[in-house]
Short mmCIF file of C-alpha atoms in Angstrom, two decimals:
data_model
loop_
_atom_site.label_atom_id
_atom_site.label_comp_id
_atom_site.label_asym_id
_atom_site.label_seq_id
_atom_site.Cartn_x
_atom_site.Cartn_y
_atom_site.Cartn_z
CA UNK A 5 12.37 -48.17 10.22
CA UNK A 6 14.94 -47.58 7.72
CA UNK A 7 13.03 -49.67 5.06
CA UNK A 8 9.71 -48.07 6.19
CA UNK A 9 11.12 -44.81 5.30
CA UNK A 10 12.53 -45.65 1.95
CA UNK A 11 9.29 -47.48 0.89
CA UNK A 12 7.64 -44.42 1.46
CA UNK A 13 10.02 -42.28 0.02
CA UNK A 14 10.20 -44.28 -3.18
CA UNK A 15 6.14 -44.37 -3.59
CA UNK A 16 6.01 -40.84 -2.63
CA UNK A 17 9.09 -40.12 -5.88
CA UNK A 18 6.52 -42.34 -8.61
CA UNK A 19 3.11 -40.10 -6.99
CA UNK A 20 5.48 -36.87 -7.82
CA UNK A 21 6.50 -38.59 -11.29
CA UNK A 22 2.71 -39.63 -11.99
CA UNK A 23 1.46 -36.64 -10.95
CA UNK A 24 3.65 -34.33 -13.36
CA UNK A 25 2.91 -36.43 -16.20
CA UNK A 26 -0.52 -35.69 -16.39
CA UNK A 27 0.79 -32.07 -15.55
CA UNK A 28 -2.09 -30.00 -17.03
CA UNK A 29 -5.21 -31.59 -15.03
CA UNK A 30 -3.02 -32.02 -11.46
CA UNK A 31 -1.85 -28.59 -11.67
CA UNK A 32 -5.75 -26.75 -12.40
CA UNK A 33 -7.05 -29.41 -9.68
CA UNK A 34 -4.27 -28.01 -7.49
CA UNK A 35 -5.32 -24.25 -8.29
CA UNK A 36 -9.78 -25.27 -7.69
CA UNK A 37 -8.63 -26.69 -4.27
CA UNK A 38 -6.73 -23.72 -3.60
CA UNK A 39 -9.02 -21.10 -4.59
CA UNK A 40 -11.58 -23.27 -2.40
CA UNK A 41 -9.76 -23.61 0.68
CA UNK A 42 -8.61 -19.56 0.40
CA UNK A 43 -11.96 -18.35 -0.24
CA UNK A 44 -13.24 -20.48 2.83
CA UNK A 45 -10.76 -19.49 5.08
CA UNK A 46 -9.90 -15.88 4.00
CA UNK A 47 -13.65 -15.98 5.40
CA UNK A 48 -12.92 -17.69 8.60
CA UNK A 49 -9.88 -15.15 8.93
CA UNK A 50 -12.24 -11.97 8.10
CA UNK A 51 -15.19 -13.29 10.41
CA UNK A 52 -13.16 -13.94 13.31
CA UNK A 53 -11.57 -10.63 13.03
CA UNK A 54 -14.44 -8.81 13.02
CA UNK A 55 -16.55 -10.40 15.92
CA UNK A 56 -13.22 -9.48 17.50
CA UNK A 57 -13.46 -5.98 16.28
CA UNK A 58 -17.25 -5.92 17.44
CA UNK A 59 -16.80 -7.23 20.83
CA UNK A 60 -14.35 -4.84 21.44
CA UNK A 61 -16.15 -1.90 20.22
CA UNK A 62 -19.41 -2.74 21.29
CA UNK A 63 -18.37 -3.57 24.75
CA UNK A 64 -18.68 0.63 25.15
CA UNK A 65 -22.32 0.82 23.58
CA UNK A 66 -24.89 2.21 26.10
CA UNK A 67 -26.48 -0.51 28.23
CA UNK A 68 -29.88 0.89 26.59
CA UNK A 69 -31.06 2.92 23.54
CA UNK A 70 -34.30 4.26 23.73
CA UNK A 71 -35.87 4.78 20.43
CA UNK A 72 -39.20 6.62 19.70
CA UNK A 73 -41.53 5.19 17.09
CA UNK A 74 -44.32 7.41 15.04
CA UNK A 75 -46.31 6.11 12.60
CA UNK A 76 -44.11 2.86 12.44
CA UNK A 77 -40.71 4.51 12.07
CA UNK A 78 -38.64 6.22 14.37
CA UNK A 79 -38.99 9.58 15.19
CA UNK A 80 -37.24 12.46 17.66
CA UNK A 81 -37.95 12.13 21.00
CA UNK A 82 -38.77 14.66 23.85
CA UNK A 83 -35.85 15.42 25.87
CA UNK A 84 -38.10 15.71 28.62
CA UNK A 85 -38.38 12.14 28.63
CA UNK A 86 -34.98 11.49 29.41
CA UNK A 87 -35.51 13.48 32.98
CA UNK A 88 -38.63 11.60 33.87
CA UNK A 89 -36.52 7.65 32.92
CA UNK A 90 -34.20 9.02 35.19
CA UNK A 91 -36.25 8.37 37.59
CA UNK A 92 -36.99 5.16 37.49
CA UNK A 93 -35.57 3.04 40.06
CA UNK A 94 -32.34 1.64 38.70
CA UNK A 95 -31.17 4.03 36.12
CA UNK A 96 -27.86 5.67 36.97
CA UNK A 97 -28.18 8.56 33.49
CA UNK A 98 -29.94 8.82 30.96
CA UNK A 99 -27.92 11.18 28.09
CA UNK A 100 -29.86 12.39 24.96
CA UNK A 101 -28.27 11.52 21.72
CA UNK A 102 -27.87 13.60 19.03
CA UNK A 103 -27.15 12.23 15.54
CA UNK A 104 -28.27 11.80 11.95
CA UNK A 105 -27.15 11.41 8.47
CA UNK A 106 -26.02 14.24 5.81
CA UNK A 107 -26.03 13.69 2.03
CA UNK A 108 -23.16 15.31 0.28
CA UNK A 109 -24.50 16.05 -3.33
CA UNK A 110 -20.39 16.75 -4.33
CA UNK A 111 -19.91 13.06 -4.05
CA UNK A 112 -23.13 10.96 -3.81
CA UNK A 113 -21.33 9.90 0.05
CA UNK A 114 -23.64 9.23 3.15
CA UNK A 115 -21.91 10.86 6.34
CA UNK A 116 -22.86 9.83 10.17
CA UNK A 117 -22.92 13.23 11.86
CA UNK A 118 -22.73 12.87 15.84
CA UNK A 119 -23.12 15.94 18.18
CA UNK A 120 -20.19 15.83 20.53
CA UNK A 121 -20.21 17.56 23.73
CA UNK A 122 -16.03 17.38 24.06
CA UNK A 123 -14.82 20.16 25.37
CA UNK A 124 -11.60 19.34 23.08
CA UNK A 125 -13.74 20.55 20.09
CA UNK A 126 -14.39 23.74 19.64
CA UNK A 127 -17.36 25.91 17.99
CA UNK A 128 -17.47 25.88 14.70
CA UNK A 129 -15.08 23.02 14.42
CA UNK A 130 -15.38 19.21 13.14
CA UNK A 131 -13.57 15.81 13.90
CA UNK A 132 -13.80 13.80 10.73
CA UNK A 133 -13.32 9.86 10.02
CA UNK A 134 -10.69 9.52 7.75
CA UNK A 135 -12.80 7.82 4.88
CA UNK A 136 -14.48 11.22 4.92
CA UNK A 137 -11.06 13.30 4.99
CA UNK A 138 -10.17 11.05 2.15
CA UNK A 139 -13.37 11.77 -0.21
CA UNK A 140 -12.99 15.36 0.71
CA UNK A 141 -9.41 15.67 0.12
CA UNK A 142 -8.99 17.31 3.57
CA UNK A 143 -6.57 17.78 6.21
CA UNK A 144 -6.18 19.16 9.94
CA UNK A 145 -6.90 23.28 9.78
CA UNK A 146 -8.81 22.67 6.21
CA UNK A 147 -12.80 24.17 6.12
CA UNK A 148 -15.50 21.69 5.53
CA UNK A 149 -18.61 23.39 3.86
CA UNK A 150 -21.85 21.49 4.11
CA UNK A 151 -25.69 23.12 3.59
CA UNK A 152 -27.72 23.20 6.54
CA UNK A 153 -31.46 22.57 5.87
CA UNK A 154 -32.56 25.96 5.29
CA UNK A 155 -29.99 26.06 2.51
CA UNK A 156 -27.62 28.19 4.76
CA UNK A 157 -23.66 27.13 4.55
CA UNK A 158 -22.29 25.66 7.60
CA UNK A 159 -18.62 25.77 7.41
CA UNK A 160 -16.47 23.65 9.79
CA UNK A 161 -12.77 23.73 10.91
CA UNK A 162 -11.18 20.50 10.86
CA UNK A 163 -9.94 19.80 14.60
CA UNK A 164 -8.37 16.34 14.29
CA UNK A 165 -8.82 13.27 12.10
CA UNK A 166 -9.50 9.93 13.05
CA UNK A 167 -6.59 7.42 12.18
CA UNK A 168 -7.73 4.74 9.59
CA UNK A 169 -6.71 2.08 12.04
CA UNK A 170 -10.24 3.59 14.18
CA UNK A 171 -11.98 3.08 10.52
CA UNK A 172 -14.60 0.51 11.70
CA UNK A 173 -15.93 2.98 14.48
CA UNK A 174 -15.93 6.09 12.72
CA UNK A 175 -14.87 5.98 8.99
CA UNK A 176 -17.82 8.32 8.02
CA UNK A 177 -18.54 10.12 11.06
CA UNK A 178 -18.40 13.91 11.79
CA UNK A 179 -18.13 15.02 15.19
CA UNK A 180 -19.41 18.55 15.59
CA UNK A 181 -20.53 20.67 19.08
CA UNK A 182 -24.19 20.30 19.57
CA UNK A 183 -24.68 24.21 18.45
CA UNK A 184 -23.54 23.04 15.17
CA UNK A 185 -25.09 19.76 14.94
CA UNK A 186 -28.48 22.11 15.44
CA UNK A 187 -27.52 24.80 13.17
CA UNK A 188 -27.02 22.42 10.36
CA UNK A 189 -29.93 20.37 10.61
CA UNK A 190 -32.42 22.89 11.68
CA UNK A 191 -32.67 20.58 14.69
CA UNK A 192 -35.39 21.26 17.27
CA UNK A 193 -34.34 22.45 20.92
CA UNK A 194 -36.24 19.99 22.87
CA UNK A 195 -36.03 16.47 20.94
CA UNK A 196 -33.12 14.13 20.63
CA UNK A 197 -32.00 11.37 18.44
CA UNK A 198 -32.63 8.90 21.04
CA UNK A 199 -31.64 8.22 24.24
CA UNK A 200 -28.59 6.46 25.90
CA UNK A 201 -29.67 4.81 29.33
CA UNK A 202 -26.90 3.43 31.85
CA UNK A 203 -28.24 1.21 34.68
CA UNK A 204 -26.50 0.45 37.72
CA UNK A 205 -27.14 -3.94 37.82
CA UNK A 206 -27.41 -4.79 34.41
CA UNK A 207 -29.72 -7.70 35.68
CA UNK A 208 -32.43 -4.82 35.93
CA UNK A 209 -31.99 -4.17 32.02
CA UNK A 210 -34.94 -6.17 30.91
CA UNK A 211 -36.87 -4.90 33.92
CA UNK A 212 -36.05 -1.27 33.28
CA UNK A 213 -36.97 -1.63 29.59
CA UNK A 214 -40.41 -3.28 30.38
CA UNK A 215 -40.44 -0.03 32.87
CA UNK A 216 -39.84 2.44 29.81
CA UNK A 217 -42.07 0.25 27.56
CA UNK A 218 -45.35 0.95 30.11
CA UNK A 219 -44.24 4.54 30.68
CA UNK A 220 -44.12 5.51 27.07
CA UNK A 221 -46.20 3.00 24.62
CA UNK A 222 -44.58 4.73 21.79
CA UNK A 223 -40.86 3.99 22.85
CA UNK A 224 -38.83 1.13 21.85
CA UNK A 225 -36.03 0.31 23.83
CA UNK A 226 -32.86 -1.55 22.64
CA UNK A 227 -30.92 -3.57 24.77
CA UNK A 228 -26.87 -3.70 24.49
CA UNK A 229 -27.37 -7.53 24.80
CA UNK A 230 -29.53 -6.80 21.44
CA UNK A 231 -26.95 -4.99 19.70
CA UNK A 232 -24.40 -7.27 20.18
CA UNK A 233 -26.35 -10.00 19.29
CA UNK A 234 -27.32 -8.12 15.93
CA UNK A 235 -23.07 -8.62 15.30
CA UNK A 236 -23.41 -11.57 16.31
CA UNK A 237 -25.65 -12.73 14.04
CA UNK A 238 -24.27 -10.85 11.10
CA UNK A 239 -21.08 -12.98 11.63
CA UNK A 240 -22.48 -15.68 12.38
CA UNK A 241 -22.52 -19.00 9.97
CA UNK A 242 -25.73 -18.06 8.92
CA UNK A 243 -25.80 -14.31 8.12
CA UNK A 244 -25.73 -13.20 4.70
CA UNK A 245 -22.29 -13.16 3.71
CA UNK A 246 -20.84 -16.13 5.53
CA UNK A 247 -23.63 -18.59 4.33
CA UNK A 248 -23.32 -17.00 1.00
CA UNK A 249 -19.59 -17.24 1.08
CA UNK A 250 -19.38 -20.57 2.61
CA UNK A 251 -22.29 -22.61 0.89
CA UNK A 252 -20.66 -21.34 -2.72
CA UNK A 253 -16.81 -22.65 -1.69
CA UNK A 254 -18.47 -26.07 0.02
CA UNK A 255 -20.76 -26.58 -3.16
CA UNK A 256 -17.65 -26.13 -5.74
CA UNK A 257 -15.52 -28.37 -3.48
CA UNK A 258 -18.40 -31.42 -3.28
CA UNK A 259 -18.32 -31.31 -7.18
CA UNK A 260 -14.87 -31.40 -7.68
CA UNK A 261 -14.28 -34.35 -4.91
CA UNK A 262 -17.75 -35.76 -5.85
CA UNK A 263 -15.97 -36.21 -9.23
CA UNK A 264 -13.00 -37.61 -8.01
CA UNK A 265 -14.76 -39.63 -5.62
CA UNK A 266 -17.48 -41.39 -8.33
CA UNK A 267 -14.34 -43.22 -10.56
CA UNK A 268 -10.97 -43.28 -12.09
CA UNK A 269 -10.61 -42.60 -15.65
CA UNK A 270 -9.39 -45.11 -18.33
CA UNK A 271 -6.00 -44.30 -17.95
CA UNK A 272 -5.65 -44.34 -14.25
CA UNK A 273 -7.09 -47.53 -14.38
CA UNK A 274 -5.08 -49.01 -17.05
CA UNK A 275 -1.73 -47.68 -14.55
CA UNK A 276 -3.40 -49.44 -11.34
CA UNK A 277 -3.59 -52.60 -13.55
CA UNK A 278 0.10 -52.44 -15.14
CA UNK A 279 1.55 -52.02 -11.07
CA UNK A 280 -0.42 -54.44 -9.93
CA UNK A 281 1.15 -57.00 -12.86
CA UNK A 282 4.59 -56.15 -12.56
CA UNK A 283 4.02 -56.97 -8.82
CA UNK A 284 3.15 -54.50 -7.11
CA UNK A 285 0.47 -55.24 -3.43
CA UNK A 286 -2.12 -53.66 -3.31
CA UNK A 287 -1.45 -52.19 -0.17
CA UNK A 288 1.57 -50.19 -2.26
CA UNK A 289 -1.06 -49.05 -4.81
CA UNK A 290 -3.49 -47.49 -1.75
CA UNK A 291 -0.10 -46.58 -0.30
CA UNK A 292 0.82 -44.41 -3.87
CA UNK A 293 -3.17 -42.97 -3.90
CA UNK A 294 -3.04 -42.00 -0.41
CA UNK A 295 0.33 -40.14 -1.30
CA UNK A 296 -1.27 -38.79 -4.14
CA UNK A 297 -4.24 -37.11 -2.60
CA UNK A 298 -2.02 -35.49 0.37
CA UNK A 299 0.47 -34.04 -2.32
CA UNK A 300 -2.80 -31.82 -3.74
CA UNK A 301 -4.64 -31.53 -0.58
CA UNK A 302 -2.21 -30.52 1.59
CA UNK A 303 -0.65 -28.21 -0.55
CA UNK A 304 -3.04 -26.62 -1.17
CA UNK A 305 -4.27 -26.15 2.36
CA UNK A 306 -1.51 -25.08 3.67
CA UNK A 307 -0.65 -22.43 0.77
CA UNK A 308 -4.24 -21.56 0.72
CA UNK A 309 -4.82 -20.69 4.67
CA UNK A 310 -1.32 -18.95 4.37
CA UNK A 311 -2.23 -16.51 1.39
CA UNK A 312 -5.98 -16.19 3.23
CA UNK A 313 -3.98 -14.91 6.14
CA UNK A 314 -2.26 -11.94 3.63
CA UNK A 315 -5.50 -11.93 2.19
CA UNK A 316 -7.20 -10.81 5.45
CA UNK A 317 -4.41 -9.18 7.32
CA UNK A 318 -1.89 -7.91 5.40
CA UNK A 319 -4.24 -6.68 2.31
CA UNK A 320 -7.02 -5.65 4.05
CA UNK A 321 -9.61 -8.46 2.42
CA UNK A 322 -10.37 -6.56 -0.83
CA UNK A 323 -12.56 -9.55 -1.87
CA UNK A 324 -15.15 -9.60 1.02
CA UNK A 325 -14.48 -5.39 1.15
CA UNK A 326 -15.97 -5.17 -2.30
CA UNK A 327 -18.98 -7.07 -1.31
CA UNK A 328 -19.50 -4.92 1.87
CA UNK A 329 -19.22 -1.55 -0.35
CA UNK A 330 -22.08 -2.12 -2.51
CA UNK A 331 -22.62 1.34 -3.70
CA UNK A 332 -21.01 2.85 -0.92
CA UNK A 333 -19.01 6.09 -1.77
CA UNK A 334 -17.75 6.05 1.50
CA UNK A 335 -15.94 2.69 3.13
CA UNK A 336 -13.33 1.87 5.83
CA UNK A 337 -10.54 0.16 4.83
CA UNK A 338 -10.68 -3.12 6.58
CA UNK A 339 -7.32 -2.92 8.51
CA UNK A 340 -8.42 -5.94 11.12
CA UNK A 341 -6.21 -6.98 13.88
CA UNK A 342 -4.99 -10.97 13.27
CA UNK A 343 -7.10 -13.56 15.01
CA UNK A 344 -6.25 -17.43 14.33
CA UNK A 345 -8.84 -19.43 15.39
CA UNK A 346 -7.33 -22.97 15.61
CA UNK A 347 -10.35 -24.85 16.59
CA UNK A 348 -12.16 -23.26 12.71
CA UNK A 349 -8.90 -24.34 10.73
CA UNK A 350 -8.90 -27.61 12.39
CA UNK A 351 -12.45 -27.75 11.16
CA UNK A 352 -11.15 -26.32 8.03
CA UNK A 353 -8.51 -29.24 7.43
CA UNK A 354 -11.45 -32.37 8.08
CA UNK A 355 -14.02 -30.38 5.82
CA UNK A 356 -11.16 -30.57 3.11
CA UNK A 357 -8.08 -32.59 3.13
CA UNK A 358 -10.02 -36.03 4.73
CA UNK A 359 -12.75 -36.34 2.19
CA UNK A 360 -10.56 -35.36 -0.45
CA UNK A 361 -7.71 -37.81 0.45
CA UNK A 362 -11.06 -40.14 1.07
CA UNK A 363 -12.27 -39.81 -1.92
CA UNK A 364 -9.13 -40.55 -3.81
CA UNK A 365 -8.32 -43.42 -2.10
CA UNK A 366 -11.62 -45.23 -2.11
CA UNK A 367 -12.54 -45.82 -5.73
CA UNK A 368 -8.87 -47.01 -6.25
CA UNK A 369 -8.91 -49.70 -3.84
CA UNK A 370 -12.01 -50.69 -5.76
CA UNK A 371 -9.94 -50.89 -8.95
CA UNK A 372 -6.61 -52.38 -7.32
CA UNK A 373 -8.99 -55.35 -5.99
CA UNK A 374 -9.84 -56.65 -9.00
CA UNK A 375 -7.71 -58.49 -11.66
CA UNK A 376 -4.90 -56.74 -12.76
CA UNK A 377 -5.85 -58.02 -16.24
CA UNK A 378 -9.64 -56.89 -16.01
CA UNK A 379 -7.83 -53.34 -14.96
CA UNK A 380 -6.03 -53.41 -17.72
CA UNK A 381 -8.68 -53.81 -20.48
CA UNK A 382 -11.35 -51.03 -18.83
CA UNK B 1 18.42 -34.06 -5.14
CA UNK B 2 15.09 -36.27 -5.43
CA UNK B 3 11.72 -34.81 -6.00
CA UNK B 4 10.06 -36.67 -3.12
CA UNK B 5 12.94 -34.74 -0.83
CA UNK B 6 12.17 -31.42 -2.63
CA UNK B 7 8.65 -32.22 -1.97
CA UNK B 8 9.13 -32.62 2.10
CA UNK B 9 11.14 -29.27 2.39
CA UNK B 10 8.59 -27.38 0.39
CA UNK B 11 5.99 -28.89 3.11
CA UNK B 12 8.12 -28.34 5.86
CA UNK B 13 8.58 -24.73 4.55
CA UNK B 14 4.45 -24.45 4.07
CA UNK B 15 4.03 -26.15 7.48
CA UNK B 16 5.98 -23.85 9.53
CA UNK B 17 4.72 -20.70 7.85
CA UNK B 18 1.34 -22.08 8.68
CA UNK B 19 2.54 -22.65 12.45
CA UNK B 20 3.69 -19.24 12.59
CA UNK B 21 0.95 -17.42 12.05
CA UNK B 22 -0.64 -17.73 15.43
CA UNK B 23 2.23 -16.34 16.80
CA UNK B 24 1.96 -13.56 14.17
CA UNK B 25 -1.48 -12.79 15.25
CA UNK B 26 -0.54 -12.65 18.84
CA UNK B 27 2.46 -10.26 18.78
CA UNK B 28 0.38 -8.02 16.32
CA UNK B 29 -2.37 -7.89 18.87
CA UNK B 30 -0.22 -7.51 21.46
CA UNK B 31 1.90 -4.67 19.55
CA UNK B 32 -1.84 -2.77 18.70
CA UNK B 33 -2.54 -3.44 22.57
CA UNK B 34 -0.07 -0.55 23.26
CA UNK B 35 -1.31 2.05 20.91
CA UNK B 36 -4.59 4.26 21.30
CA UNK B 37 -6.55 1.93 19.24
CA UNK B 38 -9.05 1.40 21.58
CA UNK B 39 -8.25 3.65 24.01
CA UNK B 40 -9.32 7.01 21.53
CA UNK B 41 -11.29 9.16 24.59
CA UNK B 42 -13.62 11.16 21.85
CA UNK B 43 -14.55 8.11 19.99
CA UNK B 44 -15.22 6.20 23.25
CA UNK B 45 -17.04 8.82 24.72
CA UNK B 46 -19.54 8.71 21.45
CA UNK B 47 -20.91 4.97 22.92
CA UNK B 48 -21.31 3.84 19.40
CA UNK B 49 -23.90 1.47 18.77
CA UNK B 50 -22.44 -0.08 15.32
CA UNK B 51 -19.63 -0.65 13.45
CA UNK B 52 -18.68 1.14 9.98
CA UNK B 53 -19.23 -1.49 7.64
CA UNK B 54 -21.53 -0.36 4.50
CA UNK B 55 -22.53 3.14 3.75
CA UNK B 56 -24.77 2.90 1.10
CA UNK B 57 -28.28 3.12 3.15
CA UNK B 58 -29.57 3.75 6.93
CA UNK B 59 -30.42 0.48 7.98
CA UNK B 60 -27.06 -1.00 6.41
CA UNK B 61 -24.63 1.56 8.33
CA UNK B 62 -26.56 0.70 11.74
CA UNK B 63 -28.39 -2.34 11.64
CA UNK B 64 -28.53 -2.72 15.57
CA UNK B 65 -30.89 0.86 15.47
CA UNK B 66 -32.78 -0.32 12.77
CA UNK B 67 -35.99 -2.84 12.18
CA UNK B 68 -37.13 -4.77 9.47
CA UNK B 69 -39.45 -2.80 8.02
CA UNK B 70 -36.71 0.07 7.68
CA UNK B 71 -35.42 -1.03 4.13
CA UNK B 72 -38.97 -1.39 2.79
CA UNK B 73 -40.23 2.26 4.27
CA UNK B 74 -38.53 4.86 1.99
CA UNK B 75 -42.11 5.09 0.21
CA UNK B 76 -45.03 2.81 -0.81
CA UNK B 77 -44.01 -0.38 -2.40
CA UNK B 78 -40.50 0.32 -1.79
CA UNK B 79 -37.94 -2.69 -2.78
CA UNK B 80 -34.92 -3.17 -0.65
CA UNK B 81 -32.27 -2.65 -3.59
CA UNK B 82 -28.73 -1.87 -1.93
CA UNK B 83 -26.52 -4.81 -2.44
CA UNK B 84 -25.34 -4.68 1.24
CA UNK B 85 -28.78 -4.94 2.71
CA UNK B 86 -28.31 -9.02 1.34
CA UNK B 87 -25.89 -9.23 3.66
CA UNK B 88 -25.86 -6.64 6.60
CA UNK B 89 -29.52 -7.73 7.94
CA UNK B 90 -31.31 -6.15 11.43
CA UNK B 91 -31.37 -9.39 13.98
CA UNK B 92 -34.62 -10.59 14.88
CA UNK B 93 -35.25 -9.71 18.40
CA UNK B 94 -38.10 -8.65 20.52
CA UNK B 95 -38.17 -5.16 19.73
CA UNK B 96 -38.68 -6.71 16.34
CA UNK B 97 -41.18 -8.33 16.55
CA UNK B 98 -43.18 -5.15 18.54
#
């Protein structure tokens, strides 16, 4: 046992020795398999976080919207229609929604505005996301002026603002009572945004919406299965940013252990065949490749999932953040509660320690098979 | 002291801060259990529909309200052109394909 360890300790002391000599082209290998293995899971990290996030906030989205389409795009509906969906059998409400989206010349920034019937809020008063507080430099008791549609000024009281940990529900919003919300955009009395429906068994949702869908041929309900599944799909593997993401890290990390994988160079070649003369089996040379390909590979997984981790949760992922903010003037900080997803960094490790540590391995038994003096003279 | 000892503590060092942080991630959701978070009345009362991820246009601020077609329906011939509509994209469901 003794021996065992020794042996091993003594092959892994020449790997360390080898490995430093040719210190230049080990130690940017070591930094490409990082940067792989951080990119790849910073996005495991950030994905998993979010679905998180979106379960948790979705879980409180209206069992159904109902939308009204016009001329292929969706348009204000009748708040009369909301009374006569009541009636349908299985709805428990139906609530009008009242909401939109207000340009701010001052700063080029898109706000959601959202009429709030809180009796917390008072007229003439606003609860702001704290993205917007930030690009408006304002605080509790401070006036925010907008422009209603007819050009009149519609100046609001700030009543609270959201903390930036509630950033992902409400970074941009502005919550204003419904006499504002119509003031400012010149909103008609008796048409809504759309429609929130609750139903009493959600096993009647589909039923209910094929119900709504007869009633009024130019409605379009939206089921909460749907808008979940819309997160879902964003996060999934294959939405935009993970397959973008994950096919660019995978590609850069075939290349790398593709050219590892295809053949040693001269030199390495010329060492295999130099051991294998002075006597060394080549079970010791596999033995010293094997230890050579976990020294880079599992450095630089396990440094690269722990700075993907700070990455993520400590600094907020400004590398997938910047992506997400395109042009956006206005953006939440990503402040995302930790999720570790063992089964996805087990995953993680056999995408990109074993076919690295493979690939090492594998052309060198190739070389340590043949004569040492053949080796020698590549 | 050898290298090849140096070596194990530095992966022994790596290896445990890697162990750790699952049980990083569970006090730190269990620590943001016990705030308001989630619990905000006004903002739960709103029944939001999507999260705040991108800004920049409509259909990229709530995909789950828009269609398809939304990007391409500003005016005739319109291109979809905000960087976040690449990756923030409306699922394809029924009411889709209406």
């Amino acid at each position: 046992m003794k021996r065992s360890l020794e042996r091993h300790l003594n092959i892994l002391e020449f790997t360390l020795a080898s490995l430093l000599r040719r210190r230049g082209k080990n130690l940017s290998l070591l930094a490409m398999y990082l940067l792989v293995v951080f990119i790849l899971a910073s996005l495991l990290f950030f994905v998993a976080a979010l679905k998180r996030e979106a379960a948790i906030i979705l879980n409180d989205a209206p069992d159904m919207i109902v939308q009204r389409l016009m001329a292929g795009r969706q348009d204000l509906v009748p708040v009369r229609y909301a009374a006569e969906i009541a009636q349908i059998r299985g709805v428990a409400a139906v609530r009008p929604r009242y909401w939109g989206y207000y340009y701010d010349t001052l700063n080029g920034a898109n706000y959601t505005i959202m009429a709030s019937d809180d009796p917390a809020l008072p007229p003439e008063s606003a609860a702001i996301g704290s993205g917007v507080a930030k690009a408006r430099n304002l605080k509790v008791g401070d006036l925010l002026p907008l422009t209603s549609y007819n050009r009149a000024p519609v100046m609001l009281e700030i009543h609270s603002i959201f903390s930036s940990s509630a950033d992902l529900i409400a970074a941009d919003t502005i919550l204003m009572p419904p006499a504002d919300f119509q003031k400012l955009f010149n909103f008609p009395n008796s048409q809504a945004t759309d429609l929130a429906v609750s139903v009493r068994n959600p096993q009647e949702l589909p039923t209910v919406a094929a119900k709504i869908a007869s009633q009024y041929p130019d409605s379009r309900p939206i089921l909460k299965r749907e808008i979940q599944r819309t997160y879902q799909s964003i996060f999934d593997w294959r939405g935009g940013m993970t397959l973008m993401v994950l096919t660019s890290a995978l590609l850069s990390f075939i290349i790398f252990a593709w050219d590892k994988g295809t053949g040693l160079s001269a030199e390495e070649r010329k060492e295999i065949g130099i051991l294998k003369s002075i006597g060394w089996e080549t079970s010791d040379v596999l033995l010293l490749k094997f230890w050579e390909g976990i020294v880079i590979s599992l450095t630089a997984f396990l440094l690269g999932v722990v700075l993907a981790y700070g990455h993520v949760f400590f600094l907020s992922a400004p590398l997938f953040a910047q992506a997400l903010k395109g042009w956006s003037v206005l953006y939440p900080s990503f402040q995302l509660v930790p999720v570790v997803d063992l089964y996805q960094i087990t995953v993680l490790f056999f995408l990109t320690v074993v076919p690295y540590t493979a690939a090492t391995i594998i052309p060198c038994w190739r070389a340590a098979t043949i004569d040492p003096d053949t080796a020698m003279r590549y | 002291m050898r290298r090849s000892i140096l070596f194990i503590l530095f992966i022994t060092a790596a290896m445990t801060t890697f162990l750790l942080l699952p049980l990083h991630a569970r006090h730190a959701r269990q620590r943001i259990a016990g705030n308001d978070r989630q619990h905000n009345a006004q903002l739960q009362n709103l029944h939001v529909t999507d999260l705040c991820l991108a800004t920049e246009a409509r259909y990229t601020r709530h995909p789950a309200m828009a269609d398809r077609h939304a990007p391409f329906q500003e005016h005739p011939l319109a291109l979809e052109h905000f960087p976040s509509g690449s990756l923030v994209m409306p699922n394809m469901t029924e009411r889709n394909k209406r």
